[in-house]
XYZ file of C-alpha atoms in Angstrom:
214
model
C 0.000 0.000 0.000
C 1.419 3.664 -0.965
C 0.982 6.288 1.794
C 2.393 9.824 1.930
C 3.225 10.962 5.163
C 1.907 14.678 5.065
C 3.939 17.058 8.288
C 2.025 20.161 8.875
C 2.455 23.040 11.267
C -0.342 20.729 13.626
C 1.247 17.576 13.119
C 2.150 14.361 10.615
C -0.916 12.744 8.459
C -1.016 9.834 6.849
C -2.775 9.648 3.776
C -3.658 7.277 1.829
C -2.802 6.688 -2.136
C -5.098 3.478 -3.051
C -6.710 5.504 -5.925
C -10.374 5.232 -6.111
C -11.528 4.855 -9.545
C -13.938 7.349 -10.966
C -17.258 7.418 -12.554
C -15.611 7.283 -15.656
C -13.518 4.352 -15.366
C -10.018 5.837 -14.782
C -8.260 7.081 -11.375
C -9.231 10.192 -9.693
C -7.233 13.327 -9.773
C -4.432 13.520 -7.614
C -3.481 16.836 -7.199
C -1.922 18.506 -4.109
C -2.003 22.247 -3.814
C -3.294 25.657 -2.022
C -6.710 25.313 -3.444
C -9.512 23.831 -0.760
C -11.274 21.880 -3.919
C -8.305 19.814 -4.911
C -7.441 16.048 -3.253
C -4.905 17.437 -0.556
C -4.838 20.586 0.347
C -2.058 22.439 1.978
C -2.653 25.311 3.902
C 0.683 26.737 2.931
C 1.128 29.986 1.472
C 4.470 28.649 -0.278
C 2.385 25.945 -2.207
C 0.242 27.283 -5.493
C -3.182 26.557 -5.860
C -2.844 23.772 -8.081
C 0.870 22.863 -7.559
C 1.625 18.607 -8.166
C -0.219 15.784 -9.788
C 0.574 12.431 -8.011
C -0.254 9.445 -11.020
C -0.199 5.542 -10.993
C 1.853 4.459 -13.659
C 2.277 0.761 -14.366
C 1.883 -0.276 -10.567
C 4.076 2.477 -9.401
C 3.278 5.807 -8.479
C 4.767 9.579 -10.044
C 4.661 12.962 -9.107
C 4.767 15.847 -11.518
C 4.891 19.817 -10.926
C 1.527 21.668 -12.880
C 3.996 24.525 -13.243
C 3.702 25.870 -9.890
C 5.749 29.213 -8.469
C 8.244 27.865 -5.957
C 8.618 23.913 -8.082
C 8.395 20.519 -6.581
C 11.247 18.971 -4.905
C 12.006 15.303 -4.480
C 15.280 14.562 -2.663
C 16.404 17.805 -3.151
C 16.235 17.985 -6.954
C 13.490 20.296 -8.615
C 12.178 17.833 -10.821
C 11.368 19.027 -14.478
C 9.761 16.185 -16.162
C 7.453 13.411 -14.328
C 9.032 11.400 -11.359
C 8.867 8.108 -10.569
C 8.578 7.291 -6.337
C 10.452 5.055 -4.686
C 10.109 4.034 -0.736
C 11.598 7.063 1.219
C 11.764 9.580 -1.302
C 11.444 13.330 0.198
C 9.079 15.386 -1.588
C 9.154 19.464 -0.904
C 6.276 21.707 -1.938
C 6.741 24.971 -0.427
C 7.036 24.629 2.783
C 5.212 21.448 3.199
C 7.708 18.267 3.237
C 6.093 14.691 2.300
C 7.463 11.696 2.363
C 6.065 8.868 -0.276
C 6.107 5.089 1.360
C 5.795 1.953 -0.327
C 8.712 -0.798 -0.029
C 7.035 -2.826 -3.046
C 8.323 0.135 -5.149
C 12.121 -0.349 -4.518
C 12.003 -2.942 -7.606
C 15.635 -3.080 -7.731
C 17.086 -5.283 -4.440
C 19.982 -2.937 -2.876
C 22.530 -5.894 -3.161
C 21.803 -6.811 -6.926
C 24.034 -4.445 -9.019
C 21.479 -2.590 -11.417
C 22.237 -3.540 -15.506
C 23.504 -1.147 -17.728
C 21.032 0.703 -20.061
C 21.247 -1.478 -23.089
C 22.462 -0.336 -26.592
C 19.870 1.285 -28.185
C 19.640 1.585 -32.092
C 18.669 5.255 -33.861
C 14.926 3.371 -34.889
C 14.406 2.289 -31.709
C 15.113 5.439 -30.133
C 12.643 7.311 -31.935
C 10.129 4.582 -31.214
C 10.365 4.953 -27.405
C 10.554 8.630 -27.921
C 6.500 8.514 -29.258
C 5.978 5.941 -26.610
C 7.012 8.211 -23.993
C 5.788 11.521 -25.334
C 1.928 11.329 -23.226
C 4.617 11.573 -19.796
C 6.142 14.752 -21.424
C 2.810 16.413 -21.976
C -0.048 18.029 -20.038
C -2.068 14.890 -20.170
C -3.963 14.414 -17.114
C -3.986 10.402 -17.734
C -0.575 8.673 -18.262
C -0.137 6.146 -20.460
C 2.441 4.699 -22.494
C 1.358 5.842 -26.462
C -0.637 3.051 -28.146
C 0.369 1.100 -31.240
C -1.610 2.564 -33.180
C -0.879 5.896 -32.453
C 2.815 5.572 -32.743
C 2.813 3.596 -36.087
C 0.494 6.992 -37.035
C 3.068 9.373 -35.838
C 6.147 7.515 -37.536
C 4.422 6.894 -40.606
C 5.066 2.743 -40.717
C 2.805 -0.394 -39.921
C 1.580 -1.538 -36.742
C 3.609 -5.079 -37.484
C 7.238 -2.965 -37.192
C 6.067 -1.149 -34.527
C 5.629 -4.207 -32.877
C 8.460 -5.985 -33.943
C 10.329 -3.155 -32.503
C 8.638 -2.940 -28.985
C 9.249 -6.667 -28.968
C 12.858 -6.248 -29.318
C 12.877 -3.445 -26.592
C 11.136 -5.552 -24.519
C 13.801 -8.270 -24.537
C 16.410 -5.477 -24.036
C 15.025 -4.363 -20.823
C 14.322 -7.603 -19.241
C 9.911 -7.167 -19.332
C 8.215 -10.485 -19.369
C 6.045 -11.204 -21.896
C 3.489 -11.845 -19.121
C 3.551 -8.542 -17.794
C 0.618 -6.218 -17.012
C 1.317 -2.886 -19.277
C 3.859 -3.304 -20.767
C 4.220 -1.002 -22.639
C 4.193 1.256 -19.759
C 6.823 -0.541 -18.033
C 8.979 -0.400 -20.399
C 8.194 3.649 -20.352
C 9.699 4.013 -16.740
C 12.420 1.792 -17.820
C 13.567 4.115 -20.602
C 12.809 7.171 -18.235
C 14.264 5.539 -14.861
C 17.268 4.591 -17.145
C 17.559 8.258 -18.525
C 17.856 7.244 -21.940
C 14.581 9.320 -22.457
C 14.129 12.676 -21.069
C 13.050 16.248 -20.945
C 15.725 16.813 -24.051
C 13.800 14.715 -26.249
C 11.509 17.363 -26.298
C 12.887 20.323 -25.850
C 10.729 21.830 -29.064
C 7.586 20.665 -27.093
C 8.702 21.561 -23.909
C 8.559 25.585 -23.991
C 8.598 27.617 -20.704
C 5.405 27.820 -19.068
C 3.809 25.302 -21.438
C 2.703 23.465 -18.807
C 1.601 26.961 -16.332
C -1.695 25.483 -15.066
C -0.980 26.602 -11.640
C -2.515 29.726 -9.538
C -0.385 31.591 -7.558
């Protein structure tokens, strides 16, 4: 079970992340900020109005700033694309610290050394780059980019598309059992920094993303 431990001026909260699924199917909105209609509310004059969006994402959970005034900080980095948790990491909005708990996200076991990003070939790159793109956007749901859609945006079949995922999935060690995988593989890429912010950069223009009040 994920739970963010919440320390205000009046004391530590626990709160709950099981996310309750909506009317319409997917997950409720997860956003943290000043504003009193949002799903946590800090009273903290630091914190914007709408300031993070917390996000499952392929059994895990992510954080990502809605272009707030003073940024969101996890482990002392101001993060500038979305974030994937792990159990203990210290999240700073304002003047509010969190801290994000979950030991069944630490997939990697501290005494296993962690592999080496595999080689990655100029094709394949620019497939994970359109699988990637809805976690680089202001997308309220994420998810990994379908087939379809990236056989659409590179102008090619949904067979090489595939053949190519299938390759990547090999790479990166993601059963062919898995739940989402196309997501998984997603945070792989990202956790592995061979995707990124960079990738973008085009997209990614200041204040794109400047949903927040102040």
């Amino acid at each position: 079970m994920a739970l963010l431990e919440v320390f205000r001026p009046q004391g530590r909260e626990v709160v709950s992340l099981d996310a309750p699924e909506s009317e319409g199917g997917g997950f409720a909105d997860f956003i943290v900020g000043r504003s009193p209609e949002v799903w946590l509310t800090l009273e903290d004059r630091n914190v914007s109005k709408l300031h993070a969006k917390f996000s499952p994402v392929a059994g895990r959970w992510a954080i990502e700033d809605l272009g707030s005034r003073n940024g969101t900080w996890v482990n002392g980095d101001r993060i500038v694309q979305m974030r994937i948790f792990r159990h203990g990491d210290q999240i700073q909005l304002g003047s509010t610290t969190l801290l994000f708990r979950d030991p069944s996200s630490n997939v990697d076991s501290t005494t296993t050394p962690k592999r080496a990003a595999p080689p990655i070939t100029p094709r394949e790159r620019a497939v994970l780059v359109e699988l990637c793109r809805p976690f680089f956007s202001s997308n309220l749901v994420k998810k990994a980019t379908s087939r379809r859609d990236m056989a659409q945006a590179m102008y090619t079949g949904d067979a090489a598309i595939q053949q190519h995922l299938g390759h990547l999935y090999d790479k990166f060690f993601i059963a062919e059992d898995s739940r989402d995988r196309r997501d998984l593989l997603a945070v792989a890429v990202m956790e592995a920094g061979i995707i990124g912010p960079k990738d973008y950069s085009d997209e990614l223009a200041p204040g794109s993303q400047g949903a927040c009040g102040k």
